PDB file of N, CA and C in Angstrom:
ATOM      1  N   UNK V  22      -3.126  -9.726   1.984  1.00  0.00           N
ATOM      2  CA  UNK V  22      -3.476  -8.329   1.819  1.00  0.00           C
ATOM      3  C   UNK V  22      -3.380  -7.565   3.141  1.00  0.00           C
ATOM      4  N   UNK V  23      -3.480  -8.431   4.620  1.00  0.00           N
ATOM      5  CA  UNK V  23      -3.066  -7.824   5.594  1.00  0.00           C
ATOM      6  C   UNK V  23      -2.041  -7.140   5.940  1.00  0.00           C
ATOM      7  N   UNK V  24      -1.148  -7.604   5.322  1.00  0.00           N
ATOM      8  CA  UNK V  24       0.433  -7.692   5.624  1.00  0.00           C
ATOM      9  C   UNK V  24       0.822  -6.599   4.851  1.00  0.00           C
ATOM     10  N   UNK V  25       0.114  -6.441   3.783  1.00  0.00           N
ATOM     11  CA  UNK V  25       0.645  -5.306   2.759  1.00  0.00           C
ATOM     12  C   UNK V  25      -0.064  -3.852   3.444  1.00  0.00           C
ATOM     13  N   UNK V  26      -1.355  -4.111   3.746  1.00  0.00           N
ATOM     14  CA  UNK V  26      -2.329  -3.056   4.747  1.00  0.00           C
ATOM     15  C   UNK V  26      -1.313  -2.493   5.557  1.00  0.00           C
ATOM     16  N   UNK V  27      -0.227  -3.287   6.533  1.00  0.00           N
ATOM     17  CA  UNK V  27       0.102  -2.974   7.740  1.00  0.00           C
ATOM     18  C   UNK V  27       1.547  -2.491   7.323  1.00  0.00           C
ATOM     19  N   UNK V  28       1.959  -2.978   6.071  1.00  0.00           N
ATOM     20  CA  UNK V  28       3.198  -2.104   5.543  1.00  0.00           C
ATOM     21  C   UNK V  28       2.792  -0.851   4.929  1.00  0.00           C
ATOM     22  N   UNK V  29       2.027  -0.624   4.602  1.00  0.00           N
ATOM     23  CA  UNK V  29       1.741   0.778   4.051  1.00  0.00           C
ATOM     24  C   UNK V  29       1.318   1.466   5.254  1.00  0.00           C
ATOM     25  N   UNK V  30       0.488   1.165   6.224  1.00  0.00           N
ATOM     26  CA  UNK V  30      -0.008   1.912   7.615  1.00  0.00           C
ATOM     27  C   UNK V  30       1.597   2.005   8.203  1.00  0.00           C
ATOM     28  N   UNK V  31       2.638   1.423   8.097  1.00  0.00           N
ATOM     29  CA  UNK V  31       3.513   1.731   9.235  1.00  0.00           C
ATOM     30  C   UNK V  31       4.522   2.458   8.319  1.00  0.00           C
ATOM     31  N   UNK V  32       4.987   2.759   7.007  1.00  0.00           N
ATOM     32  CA  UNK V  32       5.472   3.689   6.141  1.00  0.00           C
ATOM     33  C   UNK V  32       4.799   4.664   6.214  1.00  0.00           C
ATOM     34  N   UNK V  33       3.397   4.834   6.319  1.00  0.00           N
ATOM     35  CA  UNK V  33       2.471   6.398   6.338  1.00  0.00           C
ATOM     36  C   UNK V  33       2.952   6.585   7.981  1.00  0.00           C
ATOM     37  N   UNK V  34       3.318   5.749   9.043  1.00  0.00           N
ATOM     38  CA  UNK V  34       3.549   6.445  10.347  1.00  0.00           C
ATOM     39  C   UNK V  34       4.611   6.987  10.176  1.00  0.00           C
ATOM     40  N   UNK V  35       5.457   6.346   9.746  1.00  0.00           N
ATOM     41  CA  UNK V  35       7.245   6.721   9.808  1.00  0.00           C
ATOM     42  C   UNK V  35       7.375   8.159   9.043  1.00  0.00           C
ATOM     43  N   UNK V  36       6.438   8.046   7.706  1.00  0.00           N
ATOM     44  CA  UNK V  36       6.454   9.445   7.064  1.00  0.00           C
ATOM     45  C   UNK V  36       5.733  10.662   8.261  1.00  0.00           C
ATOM     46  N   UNK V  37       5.031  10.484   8.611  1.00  0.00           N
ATOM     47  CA  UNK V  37       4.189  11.290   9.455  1.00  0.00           C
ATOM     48  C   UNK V  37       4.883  11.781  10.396  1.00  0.00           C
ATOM     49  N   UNK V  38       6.259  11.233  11.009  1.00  0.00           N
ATOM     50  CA  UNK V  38       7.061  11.366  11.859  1.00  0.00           C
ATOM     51  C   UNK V  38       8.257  11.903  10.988  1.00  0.00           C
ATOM     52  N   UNK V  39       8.555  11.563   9.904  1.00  0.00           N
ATOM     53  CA  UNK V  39       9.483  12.329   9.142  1.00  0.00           C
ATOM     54  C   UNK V  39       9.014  13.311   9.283  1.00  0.00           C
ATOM     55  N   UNK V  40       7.770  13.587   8.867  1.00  0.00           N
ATOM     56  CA  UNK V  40       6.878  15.158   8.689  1.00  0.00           C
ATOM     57  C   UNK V  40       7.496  16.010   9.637  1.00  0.00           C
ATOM     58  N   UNK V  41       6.804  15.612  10.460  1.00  0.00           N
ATOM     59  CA  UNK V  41       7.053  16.342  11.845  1.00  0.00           C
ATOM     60  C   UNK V  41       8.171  16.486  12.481  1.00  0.00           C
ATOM     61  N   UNK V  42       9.317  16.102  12.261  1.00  0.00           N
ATOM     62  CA  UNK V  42      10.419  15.989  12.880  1.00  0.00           C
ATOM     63  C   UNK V  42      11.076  17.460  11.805  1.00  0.00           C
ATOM     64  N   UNK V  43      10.913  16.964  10.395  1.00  0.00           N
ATOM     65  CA  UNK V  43      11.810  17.815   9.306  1.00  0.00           C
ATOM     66  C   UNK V  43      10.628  19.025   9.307  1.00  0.00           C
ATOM     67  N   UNK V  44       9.231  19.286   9.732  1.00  0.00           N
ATOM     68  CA  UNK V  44       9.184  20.792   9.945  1.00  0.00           C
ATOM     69  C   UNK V  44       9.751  21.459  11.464  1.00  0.00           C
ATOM     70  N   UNK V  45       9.957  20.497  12.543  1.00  0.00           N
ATOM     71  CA  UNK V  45      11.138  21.499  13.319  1.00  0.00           C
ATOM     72  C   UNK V  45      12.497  21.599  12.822  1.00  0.00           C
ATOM     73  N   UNK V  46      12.570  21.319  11.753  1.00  0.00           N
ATOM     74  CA  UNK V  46      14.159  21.181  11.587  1.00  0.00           C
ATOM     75  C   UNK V  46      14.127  22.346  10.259  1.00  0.00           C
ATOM     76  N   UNK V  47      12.822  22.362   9.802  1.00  0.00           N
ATOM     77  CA  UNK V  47      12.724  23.759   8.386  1.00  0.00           C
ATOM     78  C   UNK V  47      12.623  25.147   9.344  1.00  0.00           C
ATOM     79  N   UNK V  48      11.673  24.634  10.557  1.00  0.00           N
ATOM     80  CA  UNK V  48      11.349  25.901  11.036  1.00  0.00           C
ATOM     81  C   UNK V  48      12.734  27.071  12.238  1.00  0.00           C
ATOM     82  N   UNK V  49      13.418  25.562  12.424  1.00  0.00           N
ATOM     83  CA  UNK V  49      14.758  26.298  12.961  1.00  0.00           C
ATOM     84  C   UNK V  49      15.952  27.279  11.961  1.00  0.00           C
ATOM     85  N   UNK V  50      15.539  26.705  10.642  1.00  0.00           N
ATOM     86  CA  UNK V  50      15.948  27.992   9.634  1.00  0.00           C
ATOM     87  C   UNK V  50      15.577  29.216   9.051  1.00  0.00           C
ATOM     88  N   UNK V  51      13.845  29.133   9.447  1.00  0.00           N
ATOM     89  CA  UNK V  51      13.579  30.146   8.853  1.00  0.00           C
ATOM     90  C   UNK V  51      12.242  30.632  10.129  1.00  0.00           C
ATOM     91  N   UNK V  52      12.017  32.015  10.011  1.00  0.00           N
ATOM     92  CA  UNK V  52      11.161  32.486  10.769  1.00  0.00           C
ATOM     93  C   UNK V  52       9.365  32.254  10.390  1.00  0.00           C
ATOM     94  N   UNK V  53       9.465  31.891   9.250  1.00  0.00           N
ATOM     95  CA  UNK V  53       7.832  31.665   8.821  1.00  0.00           C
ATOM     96  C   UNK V  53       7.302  30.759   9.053  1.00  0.00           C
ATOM     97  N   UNK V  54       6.031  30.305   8.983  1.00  0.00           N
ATOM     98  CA  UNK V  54       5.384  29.149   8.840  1.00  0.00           C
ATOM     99  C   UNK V  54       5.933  28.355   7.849  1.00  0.00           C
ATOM    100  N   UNK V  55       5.088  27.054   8.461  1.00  0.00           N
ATOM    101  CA  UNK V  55       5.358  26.185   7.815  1.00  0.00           C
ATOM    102  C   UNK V  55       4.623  25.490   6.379  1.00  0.00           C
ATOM    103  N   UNK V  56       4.825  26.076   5.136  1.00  0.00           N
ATOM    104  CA  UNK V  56       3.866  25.579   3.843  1.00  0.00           C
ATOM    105  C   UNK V  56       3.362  24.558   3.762  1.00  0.00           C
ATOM    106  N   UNK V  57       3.852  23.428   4.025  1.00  0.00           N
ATOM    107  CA  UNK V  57       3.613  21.994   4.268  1.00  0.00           C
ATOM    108  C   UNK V  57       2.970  21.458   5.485  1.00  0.00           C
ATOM    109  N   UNK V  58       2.502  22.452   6.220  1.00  0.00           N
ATOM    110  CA  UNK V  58       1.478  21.659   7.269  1.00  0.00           C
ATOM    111  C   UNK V  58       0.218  21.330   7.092  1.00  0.00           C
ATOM    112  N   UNK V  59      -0.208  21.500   6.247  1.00  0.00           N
ATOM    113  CA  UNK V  59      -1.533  20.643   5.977  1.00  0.00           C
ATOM    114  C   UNK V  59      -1.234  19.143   5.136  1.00  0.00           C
ATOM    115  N   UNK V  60      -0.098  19.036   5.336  1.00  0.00           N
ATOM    116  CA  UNK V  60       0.328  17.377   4.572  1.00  0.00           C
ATOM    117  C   UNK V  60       0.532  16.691   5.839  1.00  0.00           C
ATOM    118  N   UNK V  61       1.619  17.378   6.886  1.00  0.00           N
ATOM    119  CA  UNK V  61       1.031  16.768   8.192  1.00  0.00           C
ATOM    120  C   UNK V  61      -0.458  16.195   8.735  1.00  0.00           C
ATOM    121  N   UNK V  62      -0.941  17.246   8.885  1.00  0.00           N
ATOM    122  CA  UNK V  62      -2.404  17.186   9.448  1.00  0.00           C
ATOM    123  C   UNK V  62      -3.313  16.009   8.502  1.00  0.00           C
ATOM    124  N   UNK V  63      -3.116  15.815   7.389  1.00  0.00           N
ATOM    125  CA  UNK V  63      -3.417  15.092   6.471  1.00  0.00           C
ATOM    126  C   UNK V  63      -3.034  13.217   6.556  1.00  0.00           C
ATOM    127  N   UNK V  64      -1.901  13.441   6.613  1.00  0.00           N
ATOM    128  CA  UNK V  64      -1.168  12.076   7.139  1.00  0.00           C
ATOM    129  C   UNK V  64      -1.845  11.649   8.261  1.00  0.00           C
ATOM    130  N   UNK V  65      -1.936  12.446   9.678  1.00  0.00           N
ATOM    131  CA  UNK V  65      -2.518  12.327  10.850  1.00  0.00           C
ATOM    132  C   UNK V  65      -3.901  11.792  10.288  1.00  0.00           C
ATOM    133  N   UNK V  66      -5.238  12.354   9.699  1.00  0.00           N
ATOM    134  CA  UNK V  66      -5.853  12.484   9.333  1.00  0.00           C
ATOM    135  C   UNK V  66      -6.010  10.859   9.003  1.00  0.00           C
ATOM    136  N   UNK V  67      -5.419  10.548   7.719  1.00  0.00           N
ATOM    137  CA  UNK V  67      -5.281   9.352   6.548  1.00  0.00           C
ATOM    138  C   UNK V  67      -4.848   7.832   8.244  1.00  0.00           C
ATOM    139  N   UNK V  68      -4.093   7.966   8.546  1.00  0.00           N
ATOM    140  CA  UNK V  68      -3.620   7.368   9.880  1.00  0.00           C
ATOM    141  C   UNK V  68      -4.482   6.565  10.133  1.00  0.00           C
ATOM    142  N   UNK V  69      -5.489   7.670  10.806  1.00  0.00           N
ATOM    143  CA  UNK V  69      -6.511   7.341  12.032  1.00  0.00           C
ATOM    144  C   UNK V  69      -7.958   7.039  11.554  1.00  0.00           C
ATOM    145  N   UNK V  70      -8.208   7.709  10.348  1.00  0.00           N
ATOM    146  CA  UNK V  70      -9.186   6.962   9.641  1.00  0.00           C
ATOM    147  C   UNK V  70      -9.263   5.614   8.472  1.00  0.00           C
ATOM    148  N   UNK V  71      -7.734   5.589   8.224  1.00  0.00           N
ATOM    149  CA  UNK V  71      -7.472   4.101   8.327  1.00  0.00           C
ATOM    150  C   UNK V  71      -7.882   2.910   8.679  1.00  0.00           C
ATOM    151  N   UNK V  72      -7.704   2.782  10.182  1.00  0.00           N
ATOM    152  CA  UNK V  72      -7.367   2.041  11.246  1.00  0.00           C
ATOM    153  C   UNK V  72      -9.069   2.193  11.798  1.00  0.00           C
ATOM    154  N   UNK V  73      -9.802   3.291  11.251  1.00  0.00           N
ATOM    155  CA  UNK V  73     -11.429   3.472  12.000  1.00  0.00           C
ATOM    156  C   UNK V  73     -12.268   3.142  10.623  1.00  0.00           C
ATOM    157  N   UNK V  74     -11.782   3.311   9.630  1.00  0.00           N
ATOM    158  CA  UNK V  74     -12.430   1.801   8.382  1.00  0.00           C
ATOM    159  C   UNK V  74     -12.358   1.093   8.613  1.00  0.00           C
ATOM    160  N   UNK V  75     -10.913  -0.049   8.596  1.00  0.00           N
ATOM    161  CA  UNK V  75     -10.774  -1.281   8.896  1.00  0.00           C
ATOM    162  C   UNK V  75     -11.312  -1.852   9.870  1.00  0.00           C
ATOM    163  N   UNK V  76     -11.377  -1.474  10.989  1.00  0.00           N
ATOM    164  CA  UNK V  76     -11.493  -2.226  12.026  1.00  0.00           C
ATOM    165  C   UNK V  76     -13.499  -1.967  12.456  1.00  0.00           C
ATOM    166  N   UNK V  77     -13.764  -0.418  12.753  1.00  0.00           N
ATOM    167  CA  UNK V  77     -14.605  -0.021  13.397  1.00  0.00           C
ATOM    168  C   UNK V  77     -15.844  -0.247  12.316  1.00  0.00           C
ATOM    169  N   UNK V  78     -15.436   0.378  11.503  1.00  0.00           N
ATOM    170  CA  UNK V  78     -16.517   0.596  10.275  1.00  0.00           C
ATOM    171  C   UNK V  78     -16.779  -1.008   9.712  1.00  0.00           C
ATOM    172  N   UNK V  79     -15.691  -1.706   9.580  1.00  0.00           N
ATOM    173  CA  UNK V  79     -15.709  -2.995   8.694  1.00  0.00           C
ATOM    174  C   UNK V  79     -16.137  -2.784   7.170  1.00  0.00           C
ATOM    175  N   UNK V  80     -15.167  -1.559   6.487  1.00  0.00           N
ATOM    176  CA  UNK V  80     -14.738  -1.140   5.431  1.00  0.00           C
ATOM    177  C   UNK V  80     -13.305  -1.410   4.713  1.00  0.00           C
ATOM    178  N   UNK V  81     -13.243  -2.685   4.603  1.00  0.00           N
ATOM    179  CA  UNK V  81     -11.542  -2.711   3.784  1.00  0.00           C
ATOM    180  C   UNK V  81     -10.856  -2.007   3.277  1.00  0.00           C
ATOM    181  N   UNK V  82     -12.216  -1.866   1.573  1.00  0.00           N
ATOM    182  CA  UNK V  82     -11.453  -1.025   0.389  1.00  0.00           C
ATOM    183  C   UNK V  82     -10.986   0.478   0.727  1.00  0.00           C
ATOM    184  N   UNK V  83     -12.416   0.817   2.113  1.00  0.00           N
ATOM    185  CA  UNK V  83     -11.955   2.605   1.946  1.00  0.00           C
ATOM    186  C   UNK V  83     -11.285   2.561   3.050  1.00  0.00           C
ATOM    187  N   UNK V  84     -10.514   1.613   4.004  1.00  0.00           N
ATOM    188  CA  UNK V  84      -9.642   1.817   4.326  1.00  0.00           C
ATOM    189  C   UNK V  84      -8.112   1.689   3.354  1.00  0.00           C
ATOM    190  N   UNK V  85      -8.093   0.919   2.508  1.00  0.00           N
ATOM    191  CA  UNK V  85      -6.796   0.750   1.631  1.00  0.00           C
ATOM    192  C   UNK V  85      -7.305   2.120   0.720  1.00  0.00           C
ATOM    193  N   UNK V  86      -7.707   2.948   0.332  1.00  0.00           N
ATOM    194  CA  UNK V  86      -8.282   4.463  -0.401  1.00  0.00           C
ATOM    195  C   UNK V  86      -7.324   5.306   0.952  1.00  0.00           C
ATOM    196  N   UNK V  87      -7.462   5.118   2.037  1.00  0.00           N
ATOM    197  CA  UNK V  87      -7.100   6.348   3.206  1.00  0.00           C
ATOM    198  C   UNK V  87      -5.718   5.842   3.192  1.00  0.00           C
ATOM    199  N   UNK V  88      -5.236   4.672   3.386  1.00  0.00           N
ATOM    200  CA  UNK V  88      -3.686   4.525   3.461  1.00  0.00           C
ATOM    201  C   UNK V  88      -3.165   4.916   2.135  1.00  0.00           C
ATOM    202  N   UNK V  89      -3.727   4.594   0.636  1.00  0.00           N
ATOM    203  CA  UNK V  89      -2.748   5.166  -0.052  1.00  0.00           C
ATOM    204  C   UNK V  89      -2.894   6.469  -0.609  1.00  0.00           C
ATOM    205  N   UNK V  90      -4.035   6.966  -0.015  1.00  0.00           N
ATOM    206  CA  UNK V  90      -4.034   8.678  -0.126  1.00  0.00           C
ATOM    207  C   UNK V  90      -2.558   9.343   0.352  1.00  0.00           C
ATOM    208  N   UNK V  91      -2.120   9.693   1.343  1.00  0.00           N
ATOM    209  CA  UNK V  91      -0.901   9.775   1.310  1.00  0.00           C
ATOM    210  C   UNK V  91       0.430   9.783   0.966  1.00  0.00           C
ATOM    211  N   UNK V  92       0.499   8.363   0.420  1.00  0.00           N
ATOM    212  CA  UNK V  92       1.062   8.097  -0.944  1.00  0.00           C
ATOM    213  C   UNK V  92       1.257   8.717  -2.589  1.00  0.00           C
ATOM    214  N   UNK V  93      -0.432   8.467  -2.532  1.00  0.00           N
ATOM    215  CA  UNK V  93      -0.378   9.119  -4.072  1.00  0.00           C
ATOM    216  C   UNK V  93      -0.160  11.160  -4.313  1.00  0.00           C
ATOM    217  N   UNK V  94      -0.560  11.361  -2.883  1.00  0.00           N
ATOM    218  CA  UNK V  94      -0.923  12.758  -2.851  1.00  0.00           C
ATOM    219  C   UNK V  94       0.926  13.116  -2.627  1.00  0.00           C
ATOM    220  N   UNK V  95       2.083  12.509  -2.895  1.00  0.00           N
ATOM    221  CA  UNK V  95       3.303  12.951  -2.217  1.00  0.00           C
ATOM    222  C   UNK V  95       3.688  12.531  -4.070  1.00  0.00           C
ATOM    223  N   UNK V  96       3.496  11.539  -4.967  1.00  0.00           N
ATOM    224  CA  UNK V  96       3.656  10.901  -6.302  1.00  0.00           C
ATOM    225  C   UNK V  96       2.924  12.041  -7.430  1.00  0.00           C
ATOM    226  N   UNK V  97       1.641  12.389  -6.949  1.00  0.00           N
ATOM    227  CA  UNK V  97       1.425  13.518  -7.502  1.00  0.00           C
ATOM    228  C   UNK V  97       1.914  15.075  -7.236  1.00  0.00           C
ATOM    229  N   UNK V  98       2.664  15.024  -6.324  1.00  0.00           N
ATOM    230  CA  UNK V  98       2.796  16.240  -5.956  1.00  0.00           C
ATOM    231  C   UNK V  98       4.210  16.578  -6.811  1.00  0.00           C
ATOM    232  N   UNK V  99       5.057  15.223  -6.745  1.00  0.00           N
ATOM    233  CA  UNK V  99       5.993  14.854  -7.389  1.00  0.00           C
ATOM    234  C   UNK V  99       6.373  15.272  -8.485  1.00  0.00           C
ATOM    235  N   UNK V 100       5.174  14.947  -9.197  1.00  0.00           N
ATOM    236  CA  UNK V 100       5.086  14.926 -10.772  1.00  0.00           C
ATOM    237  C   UNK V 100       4.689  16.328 -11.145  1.00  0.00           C
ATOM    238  N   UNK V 101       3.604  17.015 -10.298  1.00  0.00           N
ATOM    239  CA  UNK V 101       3.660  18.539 -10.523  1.00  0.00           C
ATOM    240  C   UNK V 101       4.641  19.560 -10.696  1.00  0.00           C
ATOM    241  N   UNK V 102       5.649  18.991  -9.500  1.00  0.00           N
ATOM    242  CA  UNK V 102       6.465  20.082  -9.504  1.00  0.00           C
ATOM    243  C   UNK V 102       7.454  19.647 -10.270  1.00  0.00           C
ATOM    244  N   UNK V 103       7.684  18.818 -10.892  1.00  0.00           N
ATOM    245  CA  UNK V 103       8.478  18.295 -12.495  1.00  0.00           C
ATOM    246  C   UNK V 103       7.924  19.115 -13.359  1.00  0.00           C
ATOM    247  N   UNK V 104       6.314  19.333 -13.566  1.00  0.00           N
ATOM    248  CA  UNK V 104       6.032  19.745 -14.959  1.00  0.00           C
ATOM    249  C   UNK V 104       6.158  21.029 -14.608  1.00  0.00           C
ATOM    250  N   UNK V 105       6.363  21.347 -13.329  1.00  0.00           N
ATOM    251  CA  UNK V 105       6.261  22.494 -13.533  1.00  0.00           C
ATOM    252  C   UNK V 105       7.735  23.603 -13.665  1.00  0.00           C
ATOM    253  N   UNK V 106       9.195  22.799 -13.723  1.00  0.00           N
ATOM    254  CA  UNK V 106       9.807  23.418 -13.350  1.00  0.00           C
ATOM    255  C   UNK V 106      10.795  23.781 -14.792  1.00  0.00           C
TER     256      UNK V 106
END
């Protein structure tokens, strides 16, 4: 279950860095803010309180709750904008 912990913590980094990389790359097209920055800040967020369950707290489950928050919140978001279109 470690191993799976540390694959989902290092897919939520890589996304987090997708994040951030593809809003300088939205924001070089357009002059507005960015809609999607609180999914950043969120990821950041999910990250670091992760890693401060597991380890600090000596909370497993609500650390595996903070890593796949991220996840599910990108699967649901998914599915919204299906029903909704």
């Amino acid at each position: 279950m470690k191993l799976l912990f540390w694959l989902l913590w290092l897919f939520n980094c890589l996304l987090t860095i997708f994040t951030v990389i593809a809003k300088g790359f939205r924001n070089s097209f357009t002059g507005s803010t960015d809609p999607t920055a609180w999914v950043t800040v969120l990821f950041i967020i999910c990250l670091i309180a992760s890693i401060v369950l597991r380890y600090v707290l000596q909370q497993p489950a609500w650390s595996w709750v903070m890593v796949l928050l991220p996840i599910l919140l990108l699967l649901a978001w998914y599915v919204l904008d299906n029903l909704l279109q």
